[in-house]
Coordinates of C-alpha atoms and ligand atoms in Angstrom, one line a residue:
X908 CA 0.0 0.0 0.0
X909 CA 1.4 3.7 -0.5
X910 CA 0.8 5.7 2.1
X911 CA 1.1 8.8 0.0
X912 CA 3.1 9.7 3.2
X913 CA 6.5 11.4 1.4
X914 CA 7.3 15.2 1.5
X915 CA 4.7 15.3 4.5
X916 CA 5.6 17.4 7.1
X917 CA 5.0 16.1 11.2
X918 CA 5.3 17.6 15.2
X919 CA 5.4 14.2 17.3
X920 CA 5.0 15.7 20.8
X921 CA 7.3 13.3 23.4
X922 CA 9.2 12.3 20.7
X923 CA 12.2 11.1 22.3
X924 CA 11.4 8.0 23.9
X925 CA 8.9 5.2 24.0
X926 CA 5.7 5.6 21.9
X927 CA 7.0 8.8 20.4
X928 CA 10.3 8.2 19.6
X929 CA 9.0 4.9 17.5
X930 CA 5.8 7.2 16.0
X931 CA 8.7 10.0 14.7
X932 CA 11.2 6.8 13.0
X933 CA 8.2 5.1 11.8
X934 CA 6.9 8.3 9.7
X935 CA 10.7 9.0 8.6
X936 CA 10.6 5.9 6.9
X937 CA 8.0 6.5 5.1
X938 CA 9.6 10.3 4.1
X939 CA 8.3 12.8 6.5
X940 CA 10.2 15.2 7.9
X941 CA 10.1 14.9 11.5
X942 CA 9.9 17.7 14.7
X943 CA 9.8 15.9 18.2
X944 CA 9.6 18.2 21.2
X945 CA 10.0 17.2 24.8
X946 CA 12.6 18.5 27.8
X947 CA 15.9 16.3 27.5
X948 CA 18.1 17.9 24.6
X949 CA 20.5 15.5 24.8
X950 CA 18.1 12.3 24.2
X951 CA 15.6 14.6 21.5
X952 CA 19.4 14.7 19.6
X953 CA 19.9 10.9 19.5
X954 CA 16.4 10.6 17.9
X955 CA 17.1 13.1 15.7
X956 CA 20.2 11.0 14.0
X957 CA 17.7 8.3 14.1
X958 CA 15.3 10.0 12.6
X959 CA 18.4 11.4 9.8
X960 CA 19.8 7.9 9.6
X961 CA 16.5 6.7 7.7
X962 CA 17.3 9.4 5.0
X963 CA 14.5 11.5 6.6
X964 CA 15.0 15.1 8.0
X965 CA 14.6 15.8 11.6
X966 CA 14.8 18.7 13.8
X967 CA 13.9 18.6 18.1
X968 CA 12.5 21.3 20.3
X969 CA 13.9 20.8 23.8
X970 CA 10.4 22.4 25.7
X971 CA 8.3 21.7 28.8
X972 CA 4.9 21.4 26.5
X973 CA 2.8 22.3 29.9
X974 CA 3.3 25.8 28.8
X975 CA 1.6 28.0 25.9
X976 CA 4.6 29.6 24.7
X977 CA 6.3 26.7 24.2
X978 CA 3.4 24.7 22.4
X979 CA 3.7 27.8 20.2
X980 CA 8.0 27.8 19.8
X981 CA 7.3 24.3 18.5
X982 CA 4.7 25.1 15.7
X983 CA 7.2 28.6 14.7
X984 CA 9.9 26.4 14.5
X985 CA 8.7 23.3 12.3
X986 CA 7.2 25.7 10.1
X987 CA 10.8 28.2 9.5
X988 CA 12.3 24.9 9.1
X989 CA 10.0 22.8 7.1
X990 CA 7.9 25.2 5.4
X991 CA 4.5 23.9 7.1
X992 CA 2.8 21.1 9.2
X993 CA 0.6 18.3 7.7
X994 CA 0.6 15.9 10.5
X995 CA 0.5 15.9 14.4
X996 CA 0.9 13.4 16.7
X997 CA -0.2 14.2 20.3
X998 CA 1.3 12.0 22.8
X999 CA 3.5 13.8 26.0
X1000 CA 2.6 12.0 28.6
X1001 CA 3.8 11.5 32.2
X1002 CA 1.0 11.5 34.4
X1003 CA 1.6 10.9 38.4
X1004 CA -0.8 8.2 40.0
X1005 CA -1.7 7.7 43.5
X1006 CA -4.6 5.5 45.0
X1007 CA -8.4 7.6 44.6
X1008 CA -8.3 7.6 48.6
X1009 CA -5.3 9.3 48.9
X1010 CA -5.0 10.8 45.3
X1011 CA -3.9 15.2 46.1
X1012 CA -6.5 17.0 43.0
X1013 CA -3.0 18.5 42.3
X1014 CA -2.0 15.8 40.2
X1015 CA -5.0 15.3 38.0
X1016 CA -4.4 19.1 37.5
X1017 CA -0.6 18.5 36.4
X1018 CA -1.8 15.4 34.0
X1019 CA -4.7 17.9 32.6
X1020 CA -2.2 20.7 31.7
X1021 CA 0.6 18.2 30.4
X1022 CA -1.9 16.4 28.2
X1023 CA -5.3 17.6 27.4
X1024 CA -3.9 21.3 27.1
X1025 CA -0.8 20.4 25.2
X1026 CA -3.0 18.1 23.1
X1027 CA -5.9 20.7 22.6
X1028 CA -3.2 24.2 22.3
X1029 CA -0.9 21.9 19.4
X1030 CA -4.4 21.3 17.8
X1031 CA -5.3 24.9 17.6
X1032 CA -1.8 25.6 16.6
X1033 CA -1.5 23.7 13.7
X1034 CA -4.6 23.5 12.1
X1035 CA -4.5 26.7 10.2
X1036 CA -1.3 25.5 8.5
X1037 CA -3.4 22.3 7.5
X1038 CA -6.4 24.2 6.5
X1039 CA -4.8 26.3 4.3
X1040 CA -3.1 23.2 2.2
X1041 CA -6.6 21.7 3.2
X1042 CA -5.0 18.2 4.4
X1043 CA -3.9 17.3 7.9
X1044 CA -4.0 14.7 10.2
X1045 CA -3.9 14.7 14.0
X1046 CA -3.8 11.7 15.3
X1047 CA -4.0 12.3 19.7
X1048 CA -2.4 9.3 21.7
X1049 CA -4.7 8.6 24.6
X1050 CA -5.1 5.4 26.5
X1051 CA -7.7 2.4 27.7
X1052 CA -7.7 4.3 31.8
X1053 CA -9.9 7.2 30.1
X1054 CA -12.8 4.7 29.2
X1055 CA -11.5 1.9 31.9
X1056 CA -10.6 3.6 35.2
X1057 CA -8.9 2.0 38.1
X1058 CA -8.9 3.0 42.1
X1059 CA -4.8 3.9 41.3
X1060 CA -5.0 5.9 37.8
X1061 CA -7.4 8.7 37.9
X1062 CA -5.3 11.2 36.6
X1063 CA -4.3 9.1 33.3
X1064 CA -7.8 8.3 33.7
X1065 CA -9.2 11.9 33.2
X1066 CA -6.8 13.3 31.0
X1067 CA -7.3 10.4 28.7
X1068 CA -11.2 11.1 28.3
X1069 CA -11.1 14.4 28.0
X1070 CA -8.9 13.7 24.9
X1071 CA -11.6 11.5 23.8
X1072 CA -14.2 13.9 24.1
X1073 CA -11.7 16.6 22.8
X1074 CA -11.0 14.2 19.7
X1075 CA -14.8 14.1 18.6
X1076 CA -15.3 17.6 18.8
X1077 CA -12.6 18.6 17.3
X1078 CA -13.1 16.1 14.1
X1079 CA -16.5 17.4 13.7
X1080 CA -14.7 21.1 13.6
X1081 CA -12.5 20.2 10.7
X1082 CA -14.0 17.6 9.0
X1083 CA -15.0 20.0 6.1
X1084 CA -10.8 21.1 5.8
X1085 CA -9.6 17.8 4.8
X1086 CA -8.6 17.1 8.5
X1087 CA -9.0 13.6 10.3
X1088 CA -8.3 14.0 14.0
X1089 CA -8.3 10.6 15.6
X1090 CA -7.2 8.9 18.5
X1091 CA -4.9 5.5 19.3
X1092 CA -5.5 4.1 22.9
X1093 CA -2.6 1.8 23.4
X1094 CA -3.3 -0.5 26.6
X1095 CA 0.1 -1.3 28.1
X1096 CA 3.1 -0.9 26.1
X1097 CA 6.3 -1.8 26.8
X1098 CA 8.3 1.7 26.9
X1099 CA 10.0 3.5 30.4
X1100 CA 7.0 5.1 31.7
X1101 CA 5.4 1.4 31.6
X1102 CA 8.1 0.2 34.1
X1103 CA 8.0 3.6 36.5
X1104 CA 4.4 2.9 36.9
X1105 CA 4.7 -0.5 37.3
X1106 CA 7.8 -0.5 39.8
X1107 CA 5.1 0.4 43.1
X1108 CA 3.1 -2.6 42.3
X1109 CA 6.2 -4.5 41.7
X1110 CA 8.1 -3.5 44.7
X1111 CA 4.9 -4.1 46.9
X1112 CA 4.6 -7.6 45.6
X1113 CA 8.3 -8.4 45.9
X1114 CA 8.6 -9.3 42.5
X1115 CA 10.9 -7.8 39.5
X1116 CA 9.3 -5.2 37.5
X1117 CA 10.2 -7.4 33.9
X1118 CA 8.4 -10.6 35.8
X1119 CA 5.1 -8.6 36.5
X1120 CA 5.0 -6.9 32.7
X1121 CA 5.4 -10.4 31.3
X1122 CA 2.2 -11.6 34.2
X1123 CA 0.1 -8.4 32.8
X1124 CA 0.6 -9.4 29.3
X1125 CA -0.1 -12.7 30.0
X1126 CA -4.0 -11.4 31.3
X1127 CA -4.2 -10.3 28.0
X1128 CA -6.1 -12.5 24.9
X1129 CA -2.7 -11.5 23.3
X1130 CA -0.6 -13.1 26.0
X1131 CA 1.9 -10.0 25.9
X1132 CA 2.2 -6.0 26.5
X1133 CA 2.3 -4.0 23.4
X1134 CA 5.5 -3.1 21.9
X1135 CA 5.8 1.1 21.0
X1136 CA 6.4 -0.2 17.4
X1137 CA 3.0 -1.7 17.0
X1138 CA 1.7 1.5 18.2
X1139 CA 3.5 3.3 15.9
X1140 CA 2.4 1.2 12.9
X1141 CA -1.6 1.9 13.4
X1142 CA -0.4 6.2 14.0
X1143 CA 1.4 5.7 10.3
X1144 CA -1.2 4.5 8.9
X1145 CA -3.9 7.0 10.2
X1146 CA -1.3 9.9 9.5
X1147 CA -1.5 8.7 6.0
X1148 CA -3.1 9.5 2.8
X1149 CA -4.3 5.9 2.7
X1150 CA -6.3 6.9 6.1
X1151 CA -9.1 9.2 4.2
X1152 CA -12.3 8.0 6.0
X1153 CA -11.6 7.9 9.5
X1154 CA -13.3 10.7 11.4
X1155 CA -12.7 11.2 15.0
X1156 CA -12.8 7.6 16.1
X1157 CA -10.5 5.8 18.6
X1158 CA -8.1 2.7 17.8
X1159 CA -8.2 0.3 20.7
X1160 CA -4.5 -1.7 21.1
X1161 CA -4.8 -3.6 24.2
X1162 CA -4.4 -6.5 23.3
X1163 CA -8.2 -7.4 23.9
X1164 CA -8.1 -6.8 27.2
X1165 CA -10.7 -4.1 26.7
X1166 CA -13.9 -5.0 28.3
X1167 CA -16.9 -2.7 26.9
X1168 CA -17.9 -3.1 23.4
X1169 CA -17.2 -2.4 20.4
Ligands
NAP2064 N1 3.4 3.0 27.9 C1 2.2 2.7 28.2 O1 1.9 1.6 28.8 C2 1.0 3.5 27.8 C3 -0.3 3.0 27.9 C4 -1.4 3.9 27.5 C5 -1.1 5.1 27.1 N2 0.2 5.6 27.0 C6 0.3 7.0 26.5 O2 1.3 7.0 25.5 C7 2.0 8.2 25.5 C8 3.5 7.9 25.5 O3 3.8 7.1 26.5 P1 5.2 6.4 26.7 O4 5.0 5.2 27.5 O5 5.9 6.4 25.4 O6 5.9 7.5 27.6 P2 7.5 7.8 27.9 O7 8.4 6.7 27.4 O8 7.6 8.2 29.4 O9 7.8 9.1 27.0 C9 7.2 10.4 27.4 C10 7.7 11.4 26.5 O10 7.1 12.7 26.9 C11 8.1 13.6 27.1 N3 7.7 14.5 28.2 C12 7.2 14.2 29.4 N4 6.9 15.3 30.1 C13 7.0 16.4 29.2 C14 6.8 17.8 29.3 N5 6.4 18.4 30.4 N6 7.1 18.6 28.2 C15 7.6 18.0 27.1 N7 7.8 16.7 27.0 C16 7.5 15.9 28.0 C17 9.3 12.8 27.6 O11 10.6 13.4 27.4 P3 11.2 14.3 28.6 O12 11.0 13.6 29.9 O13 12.7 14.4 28.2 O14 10.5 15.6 28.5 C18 9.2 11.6 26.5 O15 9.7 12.0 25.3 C19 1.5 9.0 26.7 O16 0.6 10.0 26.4 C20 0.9 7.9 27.6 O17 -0.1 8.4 28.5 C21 1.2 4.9 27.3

């Protein structure tokens, strides 16, 4: 299948590890030229020779995304540099769980500002550049807590539906410009932040954190955890030309361990 992907211009927001750093190599191959943004210079440059290494351009924007300004420096930058945006991928992510009993509001305000605003403010920043080519694609990474909540993730929980919610609306907005905006809901994936939030459970249980990921994967129909690299596959193709009829709905990749339907 083409993709119709080359000479496509992307922002992949957390691009320098995990989920990110996979969706910004995986569009590189395809051709795009690729900005990631997050806070570590240092690891946004080894993608970036990744990113060069597939023949692709790249360029990184070392900014805390919890603030407008910098949302903005990311959009000014991708555009002096590559002349316009056509795709974004929204997926900074780092929310900080505690139990619902104990949980301070504090941090379901943090993971609201890193993630819905980030998502919602790189939305509104980019979509003029894609209505004026009239193509873009915004593909939002969210996650299987915002539909399936748990005593010990409310603040992944809440951001992750309001990006839901946000996703529908904002389809419904740009539908008529040649703009998809949909949204991938990986369940667990094997990436750092999956071992930081499973290293409480894993510590309380006295087991290693490797031993319970391979126990939670095999819950699953699948038998295993995701791998970022699947992810990235399904956010290719629904950055894609080949992706033309998909309006603001929401990829499930848990492994079947989803239980609502569809
Ligand atoms: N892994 C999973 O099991 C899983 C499951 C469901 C959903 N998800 C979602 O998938 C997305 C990616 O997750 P991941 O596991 O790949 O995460 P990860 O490995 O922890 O990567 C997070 C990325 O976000 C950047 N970042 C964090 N805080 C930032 C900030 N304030 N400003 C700018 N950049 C920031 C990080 O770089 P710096 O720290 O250098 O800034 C990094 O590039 C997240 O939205 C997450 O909620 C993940």
């Amino acid at each position: 299948m083409d993709l119709g992907l080359r000479g496509k211009r992307a922002i992949v927001t957390g691009g320098s590890r995990g989920i990110g750093r996979c969706c910004a190599i995986a569009l590189a191959r395809e051709g795009v030229s690729v900005c990631i943004a997050a806070r570590t210079q240092e690891v946004l440059e080894r993608v970036v020779e990744e990113i060069n290494e597939t023949g692709g351009k790249g360029h990184a924007v070392a900014v805390d995304l919890t603030i407008q300004e910098n949302c903005e420096k990311v959009v000014q930058e991708t555009v002096e540099i590559f002349g316009g945006v056509d795709i974004l991928v929204n997926n900074v992510g780092a929310a900080r769980n505690a139990d619902i009993l104990e949980l301070p509001t504090e941090l379901i305000d943090d993971a609201l500002k890193l993630k819905s605003y980030s998502y919602l403010r790189m939305s509104q920043l980019v979509i003029p550049y894609m209505k004026a080519n009239r193509w873009g694609r915004i593909i939002n990474i969210a996650g299987g807590a915002g539909t399936s909540p748990t005593r010990g993730n409310i603040p992944t929980g809440v951001a992750n539906i309001t990006i839901l919610n946000m996703t529908r609306a904002l389809s419904d907005a740009v539908a008529g410009d040649g703009i998809l905006v949909n949204t991938v809901c990986p369940g667990l994936t094997n990436t750092a932040r999956a071992r930081t939030q499973q290293r409480a459970r894993a510590e309380r249980e006295g087991r290693e954190v490797e031993e319970l990921l391979r126990y939670l994967g095999s819950e699953l129909p699948a038998g295993r955890i995701a791998q970022p690299e699947e992810i990235a596959n399904v956010v290719t193709f629904l950055a894609s030309e080949a992706c033309s009829y998909v309006f603001g709905s929401s990829v499930y990749m848990d492994g079947g361990g989803r239980r609502a339907t569809p």
